[in-house]
Structure formats: structure tokens, C-alpha cells
Amino acid sequence: MKRVCPALAALIAAAAFVPAAPAAAAPCVAKLRAPTHHPKAGKLWPVVVTCRTPSGKPVRATAKYQFLYNGQVVRTAYPSPNADPNSTCSRKGDCRHTPYPFKGRMRDGTFIWPRRAVGFPLTLRVVVHVRGKGSVNLDYAVKVHR
């Protein structure tokens, strides 16, 4: 039978009575709404993201899109709700090059899935970042069809 060092035994016993640190609170209550999990390629697919305190007050945040295939990020894009949906940069998804700032609610009516995404099980991840508090990942599984 092995003997335990008395000092180590005292340290283990003291650690058992130390309360655990509280879990880090989420920076906001964030939600993602989209019309369907089966969007049509080349058609507008409006996305709404909200970020509020638990009591319902709007929170200042930024948002960016990440596209995942088999859990791996394959592309990052930035919302551009104020762009013309028929513009070339809007169709490519590269009108902005930085996360989009918003307060409380962001509606992106210019979101269009490309034809090359047809048939693949993808995940749209919206990363909502609140300055000084952290980020929340909102995942939405999709399978784009023609």
C-alpha cells in the first residue's frame, strides 16, 4: 500500500472545500433566424441576428460569417446589409472586409448562397462579438439546392 505525503494530503483536502469559479457569462443573448435550412442557390436568403442582455436591452456588437464543412471553416465573409443585392460584390459576398457593427439587431437581406454550395451539408456560423466580453457562435445547418 502506497503512503501519501501528509502535506499533499492536506493540500488535496483543502482543494476539496474551495468553491469552483463561476462559469463565464455569455456576452449577450444572441439569436439567429433564417427562413429555411434548405436555401435556393442564387436567391436572396434574409438573415436576422439579435444580441441583447438577459433583460432585453440591445447590446452593441459586431458580426461575421463563417462557413463550415465537416466542422472546418472553409470561408469567412462579412455581412453587408446596406449593399445593393444585385451588385457584383454582394453576389460574391465581399463588399465588406471587416465585421459588421450593429446594436441589438442586424438584418442582412443581401445574403445569397452561391451555386458551388449546392448539395454540400454546410453550417453557417455567425460569430457575434461584444467588445470586452467575448464572442458567441450561432450555428445554422444548411443544404443548398438548385
mmCIF file of N, CA and C in Angstrom:
data_model
loop_
_atom_site.group_PDB
_atom_site.id
_atom_site.type_symbol
_atom_site.label_atom_id
_atom_site.label_comp_id
_atom_site.label_asym_id
_atom_site.label_seq_id
_atom_site.Cartn_x
_atom_site.Cartn_y
_atom_site.Cartn_z
ATOM 1 N N MET A 1 0.848 -1.173 0.000
ATOM 2 C CA MET A 1 0.000 0.000 0.000
ATOM 3 C C MET A 1 0.895 1.238 0.000
ATOM 4 N N LYS A 2 0.580 2.216 -0.906
ATOM 5 C CA LYS A 2 1.399 3.419 -1.011
ATOM 6 C C LYS A 2 0.991 4.433 0.041
ATOM 7 N N ARG A 3 1.985 5.152 0.528
ATOM 8 C CA ARG A 3 1.722 6.218 1.501
ATOM 9 C C ARG A 3 1.657 7.543 0.767
ATOM 10 N N VAL A 4 0.782 8.420 1.196
ATOM 11 C CA VAL A 4 0.636 9.748 0.611
ATOM 12 C C VAL A 4 1.345 10.736 1.523
ATOM 13 N N CYS A 5 2.082 11.625 0.936
ATOM 14 C CA CYS A 5 2.776 12.662 1.696
ATOM 15 C C CYS A 5 1.748 13.457 2.487
ATOM 16 N N PRO A 6 1.954 13.699 3.809
ATOM 17 C CA PRO A 6 0.979 14.438 4.616
ATOM 18 C C PRO A 6 0.693 15.834 4.067
ATOM 19 N N ALA A 7 1.703 16.520 3.537
ATOM 20 C CA ALA A 7 1.484 17.870 3.001
ATOM 21 C C ALA A 7 0.582 17.812 1.771
ATOM 22 N N LEU A 8 0.793 16.794 0.921
ATOM 23 C CA LEU A 8 -0.034 16.629 -0.274
ATOM 24 C C LEU A 8 -1.466 16.283 0.107
ATOM 25 N N ALA A 9 -1.632 15.446 1.106
ATOM 26 C CA ALA A 9 -2.969 15.081 1.573
ATOM 27 C C ALA A 9 -3.708 16.306 2.097
ATOM 28 N N ALA A 10 -3.013 17.183 2.819
ATOM 29 C CA ALA A 10 -3.634 18.402 3.341
ATOM 30 C C ALA A 10 -4.033 19.337 2.199
ATOM 31 N N LEU A 11 -3.180 19.417 1.176
ATOM 32 C CA LEU A 11 -3.474 20.277 0.029
ATOM 33 C C LEU A 11 -4.692 19.760 -0.734
ATOM 34 N N ILE A 12 -4.795 18.451 -0.915
ATOM 35 C CA ILE A 12 -5.941 17.857 -1.610
ATOM 36 C C ILE A 12 -7.218 18.095 -0.811
ATOM 37 N N ALA A 13 -7.143 17.945 0.513
ATOM 38 C CA ALA A 13 -8.323 18.162 1.357
ATOM 39 C C ALA A 13 -8.763 19.621 1.316
ATOM 40 N N ALA A 14 -7.805 20.552 1.300
ATOM 41 C CA ALA A 14 -8.146 21.979 1.245
ATOM 42 C C ALA A 14 -8.775 22.330 -0.095
ATOM 43 N N ALA A 15 -8.292 21.716 -1.181
ATOM 44 C CA ALA A 15 -8.829 21.999 -2.512
ATOM 45 C C ALA A 15 -10.268 21.516 -2.651
ATOM 46 N N ALA A 16 -10.633 20.502 -1.904
ATOM 47 C CA ALA A 16 -11.993 19.979 -1.983
ATOM 48 C C ALA A 16 -13.015 20.972 -1.447
ATOM 49 N N PHE A 17 -12.582 21.893 -0.574
ATOM 50 C CA PHE A 17 -13.511 22.853 0.020
ATOM 51 C C PHE A 17 -13.504 24.215 -0.649
ATOM 52 N N VAL A 18 -12.667 24.390 -1.664
ATOM 53 C CA VAL A 18 -12.622 25.659 -2.391
ATOM 54 C C VAL A 18 -13.732 25.640 -3.425
ATOM 55 N N PRO A 19 -14.622 26.655 -3.417
ATOM 56 C CA PRO A 19 -15.690 26.659 -4.414
ATOM 57 C C PRO A 19 -15.123 26.873 -5.814
ATOM 58 N N ALA A 20 -15.762 26.257 -6.773
ATOM 59 C CA ALA A 20 -15.337 26.391 -8.167
ATOM 60 C C ALA A 20 -15.620 27.806 -8.648
ATOM 61 N N ALA A 21 -14.804 28.276 -9.578
ATOM 62 C CA ALA A 21 -15.018 29.603 -10.149
ATOM 63 C C ALA A 21 -16.296 29.571 -10.976
ATOM 64 N N PRO A 22 -17.080 30.662 -10.932
ATOM 65 C CA PRO A 22 -18.318 30.665 -11.719
ATOM 66 C C PRO A 22 -18.009 30.628 -13.202
ATOM 67 N N ALA A 23 -18.874 29.997 -13.959
ATOM 68 C CA ALA A 23 -18.700 29.924 -15.412
ATOM 69 C C ALA A 23 -18.804 31.322 -15.998
ATOM 70 N N ALA A 24 -18.002 31.573 -17.003
ATOM 71 C CA ALA A 24 -18.026 32.881 -17.645
ATOM 72 C C ALA A 24 -19.397 33.117 -18.271
ATOM 73 N N ALA A 25 -19.957 34.263 -17.983
ATOM 74 C CA ALA A 25 -21.274 34.604 -18.535
ATOM 75 C C ALA A 25 -21.139 34.916 -20.019
ATOM 76 N N ALA A 26 -22.129 34.555 -20.778
ATOM 77 C CA ALA A 26 -22.136 34.854 -22.207
ATOM 78 C C ALA A 26 -22.194 36.367 -22.390
ATOM 79 N N PRO A 27 -21.561 36.886 -23.440
ATOM 80 C CA PRO A 27 -21.551 38.330 -23.640
ATOM 81 C C PRO A 27 -22.937 38.912 -23.937
ATOM 82 N N CYS A 28 -23.834 38.086 -24.476
ATOM 83 C CA CYS A 28 -25.196 38.537 -24.745
ATOM 84 C C CYS A 28 -26.057 37.322 -25.051
ATOM 85 N N VAL A 29 -27.358 37.545 -25.086
ATOM 86 C CA VAL A 29 -28.282 36.504 -25.535
ATOM 87 C C VAL A 29 -28.440 36.731 -27.035
ATOM 88 N N ALA A 30 -27.797 35.881 -27.819
ATOM 89 C CA ALA A 30 -27.781 36.058 -29.271
ATOM 90 C C ALA A 30 -28.664 35.015 -29.932
ATOM 91 N N LYS A 31 -29.334 35.431 -31.012
ATOM 92 C CA LYS A 31 -30.204 34.522 -31.766
ATOM 93 C C LYS A 31 -29.995 34.747 -33.251
ATOM 94 N N LEU A 32 -30.174 33.681 -34.008
ATOM 95 C CA LEU A 32 -30.084 33.728 -35.463
ATOM 96 C C LEU A 32 -31.378 33.187 -36.038
ATOM 97 N N ARG A 33 -31.971 33.956 -36.955
ATOM 98 C CA ARG A 33 -33.190 33.497 -37.641
ATOM 99 C C ARG A 33 -32.938 33.523 -39.141
ATOM 100 N N ALA A 34 -33.353 32.451 -39.789
ATOM 101 C CA ALA A 34 -33.258 32.343 -41.246
ATOM 102 C C ALA A 34 -34.509 31.625 -41.732
ATOM 103 N N PRO A 35 -34.892 31.831 -42.989
ATOM 104 C CA PRO A 35 -36.158 31.275 -43.462
ATOM 105 C C PRO A 35 -36.211 29.756 -43.564
ATOM 106 N N THR A 36 -35.098 29.091 -43.925
ATOM 107 C CA THR A 36 -35.136 27.641 -44.131
ATOM 108 C C THR A 36 -33.738 27.048 -44.024
ATOM 109 N N HIS A 37 -33.682 25.744 -43.770
ATOM 110 C CA HIS A 37 -32.410 25.032 -43.748
ATOM 111 C C HIS A 37 -32.038 24.520 -45.141
ATOM 112 N N HIS A 38 -32.915 24.779 -46.121
ATOM 113 C CA HIS A 38 -32.681 24.336 -47.497
ATOM 114 C C HIS A 38 -32.819 25.525 -48.449
ATOM 115 N N PRO A 39 -31.861 26.472 -48.405
ATOM 116 C CA PRO A 39 -31.962 27.649 -49.271
ATOM 117 C C PRO A 39 -31.716 27.302 -50.738
ATOM 118 N N LYS A 40 -32.191 28.174 -51.606
ATOM 119 C CA LYS A 40 -32.011 28.008 -53.042
ATOM 120 C C LYS A 40 -30.786 28.811 -53.477
ATOM 121 N N ALA A 41 -29.930 28.191 -54.262
ATOM 122 C CA ALA A 41 -28.728 28.877 -54.750
ATOM 123 C C ALA A 41 -29.116 30.042 -55.644
ATOM 124 N N GLY A 42 -28.419 31.158 -55.472
ATOM 125 C CA GLY A 42 -28.649 32.328 -56.309
ATOM 126 C C GLY A 42 -29.825 33.189 -55.904
ATOM 127 N N LYS A 43 -30.575 32.812 -54.871
ATOM 128 C CA LYS A 43 -31.746 33.586 -54.424
ATOM 129 C C LYS A 43 -31.454 34.257 -53.097
ATOM 130 N N LEU A 44 -32.121 35.368 -52.855
ATOM 131 C CA LEU A 44 -31.949 36.075 -51.581
ATOM 132 C C LEU A 44 -32.431 35.197 -50.427
ATOM 133 N N TRP A 45 -31.681 35.221 -49.330
ATOM 134 C CA TRP A 45 -31.966 34.414 -48.143
ATOM 135 C C TRP A 45 -31.735 35.322 -46.940
ATOM 136 N N PRO A 46 -32.763 36.064 -46.487
ATOM 137 C CA PRO A 46 -32.561 37.047 -45.421
ATOM 138 C C PRO A 46 -32.237 36.399 -44.074
ATOM 139 N N VAL A 47 -31.265 36.985 -43.395
ATOM 140 C CA VAL A 47 -30.801 36.508 -42.097
ATOM 141 C C VAL A 47 -31.002 37.623 -41.077
ATOM 142 N N VAL A 48 -31.480 37.265 -39.877
ATOM 143 C CA VAL A 48 -31.629 38.245 -38.791
ATOM 144 C C VAL A 48 -30.854 37.738 -37.585
ATOM 145 N N VAL A 49 -29.984 38.591 -37.049
ATOM 146 C CA VAL A 49 -29.195 38.270 -35.865
ATOM 147 C C VAL A 49 -29.533 39.296 -34.798
ATOM 148 N N THR A 50 -29.794 38.819 -33.574
ATOM 149 C CA THR A 50 -30.050 39.731 -32.464
ATOM 150 C C THR A 50 -29.045 39.472 -31.352
ATOM 151 N N CYS A 51 -28.745 40.520 -30.600
ATOM 152 C CA CYS A 51 -27.834 40.428 -29.459
ATOM 153 C C CYS A 51 -28.378 41.361 -28.382
ATOM 154 N N ARG A 52 -28.847 40.775 -27.292
ATOM 155 C CA ARG A 52 -29.466 41.550 -26.216
ATOM 156 C C ARG A 52 -28.980 41.064 -24.863
ATOM 157 N N THR A 53 -29.181 41.891 -23.849
ATOM 158 C CA THR A 53 -28.884 41.472 -22.482
ATOM 159 C C THR A 53 -29.971 40.502 -22.048
ATOM 160 N N PRO A 54 -29.767 39.762 -20.961
ATOM 161 C CA PRO A 54 -30.832 38.875 -20.494
ATOM 162 C C PRO A 54 -32.147 39.598 -20.191
ATOM 163 N N SER A 55 -32.062 40.899 -19.859
ATOM 164 C CA SER A 55 -33.283 41.665 -19.594
ATOM 165 C C SER A 55 -33.903 42.246 -20.860
ATOM 166 N N GLY A 56 -33.240 42.084 -22.020
ATOM 167 C CA GLY A 56 -33.833 42.505 -23.286
ATOM 168 C C GLY A 56 -33.295 43.785 -23.889
ATOM 169 N N LYS A 57 -32.309 44.423 -23.254
ATOM 170 C CA LYS A 57 -31.753 45.658 -23.807
ATOM 171 C C LYS A 57 -30.787 45.340 -24.936
ATOM 172 N N PRO A 58 -30.795 46.144 -26.015
ATOM 173 C CA PRO A 58 -29.884 45.897 -27.129
ATOM 174 C C PRO A 58 -28.421 46.065 -26.712
ATOM 175 N N VAL A 59 -27.562 45.225 -27.268
ATOM 176 C CA VAL A 59 -26.131 45.266 -26.975
ATOM 177 C C VAL A 59 -25.382 45.628 -28.246
ATOM 178 N N ARG A 60 -24.370 46.464 -28.116
ATOM 179 C CA ARG A 60 -23.523 46.837 -29.247
ATOM 180 C C ARG A 60 -22.567 45.678 -29.532
ATOM 181 N N ALA A 61 -22.548 45.199 -30.790
ATOM 182 C CA ALA A 61 -21.746 44.028 -31.150
ATOM 183 C C ALA A 61 -21.317 44.117 -32.605
ATOM 184 N N THR A 62 -20.503 43.154 -33.029
ATOM 185 C CA THR A 62 -20.133 43.018 -34.436
ATOM 186 C C THR A 62 -20.433 41.582 -34.861
ATOM 187 N N ALA A 63 -20.616 41.386 -36.173
ATOM 188 C CA ALA A 63 -20.933 40.057 -36.688
ATOM 189 C C ALA A 63 -20.095 39.752 -37.916
ATOM 190 N N LYS A 64 -19.742 38.484 -38.036
ATOM 191 C CA LYS A 64 -19.093 37.991 -39.254
ATOM 192 C C LYS A 64 -19.623 36.590 -39.514
ATOM 193 N N TYR A 65 -19.518 36.160 -40.774
ATOM 194 C CA TYR A 65 -19.982 34.839 -41.172
ATOM 195 C C TYR A 65 -18.784 33.907 -41.358
ATOM 196 N N GLN A 66 -18.963 32.676 -40.912
ATOM 197 C CA GLN A 66 -18.012 31.619 -41.214
ATOM 198 C C GLN A 66 -18.801 30.467 -41.812
ATOM 199 N N PHE A 67 -18.253 29.845 -42.840
ATOM 200 C CA PHE A 67 -18.899 28.723 -43.489
ATOM 201 C C PHE A 67 -18.095 27.481 -43.156
ATOM 202 N N LEU A 68 -18.770 26.471 -42.597
ATOM 203 C CA LEU A 68 -18.100 25.263 -42.158
ATOM 204 C C LEU A 68 -18.536 24.072 -42.990
ATOM 205 N N TYR A 69 -17.563 23.218 -43.307
ATOM 206 C CA TYR A 69 -17.821 21.945 -43.961
ATOM 207 C C TYR A 69 -17.094 20.895 -43.138
ATOM 208 N N ASN A 70 -17.832 19.914 -42.634
ATOM 209 C CA ASN A 70 -17.278 18.889 -41.743
ATOM 210 C C ASN A 70 -16.561 19.497 -40.542
ATOM 211 N N GLY A 71 -17.103 20.569 -40.006
ATOM 212 C CA GLY A 71 -16.544 21.190 -38.814
ATOM 213 C C GLY A 71 -15.358 22.105 -39.055
ATOM 214 N N GLN A 72 -14.909 22.230 -40.291
ATOM 215 C CA GLN A 72 -13.772 23.077 -40.629
ATOM 216 C C GLN A 72 -14.256 24.364 -41.297
ATOM 217 N N VAL A 73 -13.685 25.494 -40.900
ATOM 218 C CA VAL A 73 -14.029 26.765 -41.527
ATOM 219 C C VAL A 73 -13.404 26.779 -42.924
ATOM 220 N N VAL A 74 -14.246 26.912 -43.942
ATOM 221 C CA VAL A 74 -13.755 26.938 -45.321
ATOM 222 C C VAL A 74 -13.789 28.339 -45.925
ATOM 223 N N ARG A 75 -14.521 29.244 -45.285
ATOM 224 C CA ARG A 75 -14.577 30.622 -45.782
ATOM 225 C C ARG A 75 -15.092 31.536 -44.694
ATOM 226 N N THR A 76 -14.607 32.759 -44.691
ATOM 227 C CA THR A 76 -15.113 33.801 -43.799
ATOM 228 C C THR A 76 -15.576 34.959 -44.659
ATOM 229 N N ALA A 77 -16.742 35.493 -44.330
ATOM 230 C CA ALA A 77 -17.294 36.639 -45.062
ATOM 231 C C ALA A 77 -17.875 37.607 -44.038
ATOM 232 N N TYR A 78 -18.134 38.810 -44.484
ATOM 233 C CA TYR A 78 -18.641 39.848 -43.594
ATOM 234 C C TYR A 78 -19.980 40.359 -44.109
ATOM 235 N N PRO A 79 -20.959 40.502 -43.216
ATOM 236 C CA PRO A 79 -22.277 40.986 -43.644
ATOM 237 C C PRO A 79 -22.181 42.390 -44.228
ATOM 238 N N SER A 80 -23.013 42.648 -45.211
ATOM 239 C CA SER A 80 -23.109 43.988 -45.788
ATOM 240 C C SER A 80 -24.574 44.277 -46.077
ATOM 241 N N PRO A 81 -25.382 44.490 -45.012
ATOM 242 C CA PRO A 81 -26.823 44.674 -45.188
ATOM 243 C C PRO A 81 -27.211 45.882 -46.024
ATOM 244 N N ASN A 82 -26.342 46.887 -46.112
ATOM 245 C CA ASN A 82 -26.691 48.111 -46.836
ATOM 246 C C ASN A 82 -26.291 48.062 -48.308
ATOM 247 N N ALA A 83 -25.669 46.972 -48.750
ATOM 248 C CA ALA A 83 -25.240 46.866 -50.150
ATOM 249 C C ALA A 83 -26.430 46.530 -51.047
ATOM 250 N N ASP A 84 -26.293 46.865 -52.307
ATOM 251 C CA ASP A 84 -27.307 46.511 -53.298
ATOM 252 C C ASP A 84 -27.229 45.008 -53.542
ATOM 253 N N PRO A 85 -28.334 44.256 -53.343
ATOM 254 C CA PRO A 85 -28.283 42.799 -53.523
ATOM 255 C C PRO A 85 -27.904 42.351 -54.929
ATOM 256 N N ASN A 86 -28.065 43.230 -55.919
ATOM 257 C CA ASN A 86 -27.745 42.871 -57.299
ATOM 258 C C ASN A 86 -26.322 43.234 -57.693
ATOM 259 N N SER A 87 -25.554 43.857 -56.797
ATOM 260 C CA SER A 87 -24.187 44.249 -57.124
ATOM 261 C C SER A 87 -23.277 43.022 -57.179
ATOM 262 N N THR A 88 -22.177 43.161 -57.886
ATOM 263 C CA THR A 88 -21.227 42.059 -58.029
ATOM 264 C C THR A 88 -20.621 41.679 -56.686
ATOM 265 N N CYS A 89 -20.249 42.677 -55.880
ATOM 266 C CA CYS A 89 -19.623 42.365 -54.591
ATOM 267 C C CYS A 89 -20.611 41.692 -53.645
ATOM 268 N N SER A 90 -21.884 42.035 -53.755
ATOM 269 C CA SER A 90 -22.892 41.396 -52.923
ATOM 270 C C SER A 90 -23.070 39.935 -53.325
ATOM 271 N N ARG A 91 -23.055 39.645 -54.604
ATOM 272 C CA ARG A 91 -23.189 38.262 -55.077
ATOM 273 C C ARG A 91 -21.977 37.418 -54.675
ATOM 274 N N LYS A 92 -20.799 38.045 -54.652
ATOM 275 C CA LYS A 92 -19.593 37.332 -54.227
ATOM 276 C C LYS A 92 -19.483 37.272 -52.703
ATOM 277 N N GLY A 93 -20.118 38.219 -52.021
ATOM 278 C CA GLY A 93 -20.044 38.272 -50.565
ATOM 279 C C GLY A 93 -18.801 38.957 -50.042
ATOM 280 N N ASP A 94 -18.231 39.877 -50.837
ATOM 281 C CA ASP A 94 -17.010 40.547 -50.389
ATOM 282 C C ASP A 94 -17.121 42.076 -50.427
ATOM 283 N N CYS A 95 -18.310 42.619 -50.143
ATOM 284 C CA CYS A 95 -18.479 44.072 -50.110
ATOM 285 C C CYS A 95 -17.746 44.683 -48.905
ATOM 286 N N ARG A 96 -17.716 43.954 -47.798
ATOM 287 C CA ARG A 96 -17.025 44.417 -46.591
ATOM 288 C C ARG A 96 -15.814 43.533 -46.334
ATOM 289 N N HIS A 97 -14.860 44.106 -45.605
ATOM 290 C CA HIS A 97 -13.658 43.354 -45.250
ATOM 291 C C HIS A 97 -13.413 43.374 -43.749
ATOM 292 N N THR A 98 -14.415 43.813 -42.997
ATOM 293 C CA THR A 98 -14.341 43.835 -41.537
ATOM 294 C C THR A 98 -15.699 43.409 -40.986
ATOM 295 N N PRO A 99 -15.747 42.936 -39.730
ATOM 296 C CA PRO A 99 -17.038 42.564 -39.138
ATOM 297 C C PRO A 99 -18.007 43.744 -39.125
ATOM 298 N N TYR A 100 -19.289 43.438 -39.278
ATOM 299 C CA TYR A 100 -20.326 44.466 -39.362
ATOM 300 C C TYR A 100 -20.792 44.879 -37.957
ATOM 301 N N PRO A 101 -20.703 46.176 -37.617
ATOM 302 C CA PRO A 101 -21.168 46.634 -36.300
ATOM 303 C C PRO A 101 -22.683 46.859 -36.297
ATOM 304 N N PHE A 102 -23.326 46.486 -35.190
ATOM 305 C CA PHE A 102 -24.760 46.720 -35.040
ATOM 306 C C PHE A 102 -25.092 46.847 -33.561
ATOM 307 N N LYS A 103 -26.288 47.329 -33.277
ATOM 308 C CA LYS A 103 -26.748 47.441 -31.898
ATOM 309 C C LYS A 103 -28.098 46.755 -31.782
ATOM 310 N N GLY A 104 -28.097 45.603 -31.121
ATOM 311 C CA GLY A 104 -29.336 44.890 -30.853
ATOM 312 C C GLY A 104 -29.809 43.960 -31.950
ATOM 313 N N ARG A 105 -29.870 44.458 -33.200
ATOM 314 C CA ARG A 105 -30.456 43.661 -34.281
ATOM 315 C C ARG A 105 -29.780 43.994 -35.603
ATOM 316 N N MET A 106 -29.466 42.941 -36.361
ATOM 317 C CA MET A 106 -28.905 43.113 -37.693
ATOM 318 C C MET A 106 -29.730 42.265 -38.663
ATOM 319 N N ARG A 107 -30.230 42.890 -39.706
ATOM 320 C CA ARG A 107 -30.967 42.172 -40.742
ATOM 321 C C ARG A 107 -30.174 42.272 -42.031
ATOM 322 N N ASP A 108 -29.735 41.128 -42.528
ATOM 323 C CA ASP A 108 -28.979 41.093 -43.775
ATOM 324 C C ASP A 108 -29.865 40.474 -44.846
ATOM 325 N N GLY A 109 -30.466 41.326 -45.655
ATOM 326 C CA GLY A 109 -31.340 40.870 -46.734
ATOM 327 C C GLY A 109 -30.600 40.638 -48.026
ATOM 328 N N THR A 110 -29.255 40.752 -48.010
ATOM 329 C CA THR A 110 -28.463 40.604 -49.231
ATOM 330 C C THR A 110 -27.757 39.255 -49.299
ATOM 331 N N PHE A 111 -28.036 38.368 -48.355
ATOM 332 C CA PHE A 111 -27.344 37.077 -48.287
ATOM 333 C C PHE A 111 -27.799 36.178 -49.440
ATOM 334 N N ILE A 112 -26.847 35.671 -50.226
ATOM 335 C CA ILE A 112 -27.133 34.788 -51.357
ATOM 336 C C ILE A 112 -26.154 33.616 -51.313
ATOM 337 N N TRP A 113 -26.682 32.388 -51.365
ATOM 338 C CA TRP A 113 -25.829 31.208 -51.408
ATOM 339 C C TRP A 113 -25.337 31.007 -52.832
ATOM 340 N N PRO A 114 -24.042 30.717 -53.024
ATOM 341 C CA PRO A 114 -23.515 30.512 -54.375
ATOM 342 C C PRO A 114 -23.875 29.124 -54.926
ATOM 343 N N ARG A 115 -23.828 28.981 -56.228
ATOM 344 C CA ARG A 115 -24.161 27.706 -56.874
ATOM 345 C C ARG A 115 -23.168 26.597 -56.508
ATOM 346 N N ARG A 116 -21.936 26.963 -56.220
ATOM 347 C CA ARG A 116 -20.939 25.938 -55.879
ATOM 348 C C ARG A 116 -21.215 25.279 -54.528
ATOM 349 N N ALA A 117 -22.158 25.812 -53.746
ATOM 350 C CA ALA A 117 -22.503 25.235 -52.448
ATOM 351 C C ALA A 117 -23.602 24.179 -52.549
ATOM 352 N N VAL A 118 -24.169 23.990 -53.735
ATOM 353 C CA VAL A 118 -25.291 23.060 -53.921
ATOM 354 C C VAL A 118 -24.880 21.633 -53.561
ATOM 355 N N GLY A 119 -25.710 20.994 -52.728
ATOM 356 C CA GLY A 119 -25.529 19.591 -52.403
ATOM 357 C C GLY A 119 -24.629 19.279 -51.223
ATOM 358 N N PHE A 120 -23.893 20.245 -50.726
ATOM 359 C CA PHE A 120 -22.978 20.000 -49.605
ATOM 360 C C PHE A 120 -23.661 20.315 -48.277
ATOM 361 N N PRO A 121 -23.487 19.464 -47.267
ATOM 362 C CA PRO A 121 -24.014 19.793 -45.940
ATOM 363 C C PRO A 121 -23.091 20.830 -45.288
ATOM 364 N N LEU A 122 -23.542 22.052 -45.209
ATOM 365 C CA LEU A 122 -22.744 23.148 -44.681
ATOM 366 C C LEU A 122 -23.344 23.670 -43.386
ATOM 367 N N THR A 123 -22.541 24.437 -42.672
ATOM 368 C CA THR A 123 -23.016 25.130 -41.482
ATOM 369 C C THR A 123 -22.660 26.591 -41.637
ATOM 370 N N LEU A 124 -23.671 27.444 -41.495
ATOM 371 C CA LEU A 124 -23.423 28.881 -41.442
ATOM 372 C C LEU A 124 -23.209 29.210 -39.978
ATOM 373 N N ARG A 125 -22.063 29.768 -39.670
ATOM 374 C CA ARG A 125 -21.781 30.207 -38.305
ATOM 375 C C ARG A 125 -21.706 31.726 -38.310
ATOM 376 N N VAL A 126 -22.530 32.361 -37.487
ATOM 377 C CA VAL A 126 -22.449 33.802 -37.302
ATOM 378 C C VAL A 126 -21.714 34.017 -35.985
ATOM 379 N N VAL A 127 -20.568 34.673 -36.060
ATOM 380 C CA VAL A 127 -19.782 34.966 -34.867
ATOM 381 C C VAL A 127 -20.156 36.374 -34.419
ATOM 382 N N VAL A 128 -20.825 36.451 -33.260
ATOM 383 C CA VAL A 128 -21.239 37.737 -32.691
ATOM 384 C C VAL A 128 -20.241 38.071 -31.599
ATOM 385 N N HIS A 129 -19.559 39.207 -31.749
ATOM 386 C CA HIS A 129 -18.520 39.603 -30.790
ATOM 387 C C HIS A 129 -18.940 40.874 -30.066
ATOM 388 N N VAL A 130 -18.871 40.832 -28.743
ATOM 389 C CA VAL A 130 -19.145 42.000 -27.914
ATOM 390 C C VAL A 130 -17.816 42.436 -27.322
ATOM 391 N N ARG A 131 -17.439 43.677 -27.581
ATOM 392 C CA ARG A 131 -16.146 44.185 -27.154
ATOM 393 C C ARG A 131 -15.969 44.059 -25.638
ATOM 394 N N GLY A 132 -14.876 43.446 -25.245
ATOM 395 C CA GLY A 132 -14.545 43.307 -23.838
ATOM 396 C C GLY A 132 -15.266 42.180 -23.123
ATOM 397 N N LYS A 133 -16.190 41.515 -23.800
ATOM 398 C CA LYS A 133 -16.963 40.454 -23.140
ATOM 399 C C LYS A 133 -16.817 39.099 -23.801
ATOM 400 N N GLY A 134 -16.425 39.056 -25.080
ATOM 401 C CA GLY A 134 -16.242 37.779 -25.758
ATOM 402 C C GLY A 134 -17.137 37.609 -26.965
ATOM 403 N N SER A 135 -17.221 36.364 -27.423
ATOM 404 C CA SER A 135 -17.963 36.044 -28.636
ATOM 405 C C SER A 135 -18.949 34.914 -28.401
ATOM 406 N N VAL A 136 -19.966 34.884 -29.272
ATOM 407 C CA VAL A 136 -20.954 33.810 -29.278
ATOM 408 C C VAL A 136 -21.018 33.284 -30.709
ATOM 409 N N ASN A 137 -20.977 31.963 -30.870
ATOM 410 C CA ASN A 137 -21.118 31.341 -32.187
ATOM 411 C C ASN A 137 -22.543 30.857 -32.359
ATOM 412 N N LEU A 138 -23.190 31.303 -33.417
ATOM 413 C CA LEU A 138 -24.543 30.858 -33.751
ATOM 414 C C LEU A 138 -24.446 29.982 -34.991
ATOM 415 N N ASP A 139 -24.676 28.687 -34.836
ATOM 416 C CA ASP A 139 -24.555 27.740 -35.944
ATOM 417 C C ASP A 139 -25.926 27.402 -36.527
ATOM 418 N N TYR A 140 -25.985 27.299 -37.863
ATOM 419 C CA TYR A 140 -27.223 27.008 -38.572
ATOM 420 C C TYR A 140 -26.886 26.048 -39.717
ATOM 421 N N ALA A 141 -27.344 24.820 -39.625
ATOM 422 C CA ALA A 141 -27.063 23.807 -40.639
ATOM 423 C C ALA A 141 -27.908 24.049 -41.889
ATOM 424 N N VAL A 142 -27.275 23.962 -43.054
ATOM 425 C CA VAL A 142 -27.992 24.161 -44.320
ATOM 426 C C VAL A 142 -27.524 23.149 -45.361
ATOM 427 N N LYS A 143 -28.386 22.915 -46.326
ATOM 428 C CA LYS A 143 -28.024 22.143 -47.529
ATOM 429 C C LYS A 143 -28.654 22.883 -48.694
ATOM 430 N N VAL A 144 -27.817 23.542 -49.447
ATOM 431 C CA VAL A 144 -28.265 24.382 -50.558
ATOM 432 C C VAL A 144 -28.707 23.502 -51.717
ATOM 433 N N HIS A 145 -29.810 23.900 -52.355
ATOM 434 C CA HIS A 145 -30.290 23.156 -53.533
ATOM 435 C C HIS A 145 -30.508 24.125 -54.691
ATOM 436 N N ARG A 146 -30.715 23.556 -55.879
ATOM 437 C CA ARG A 146 -30.910 24.379 -57.089
ATOM 438 C C ARG A 146 -32.266 25.047 -57.096
#
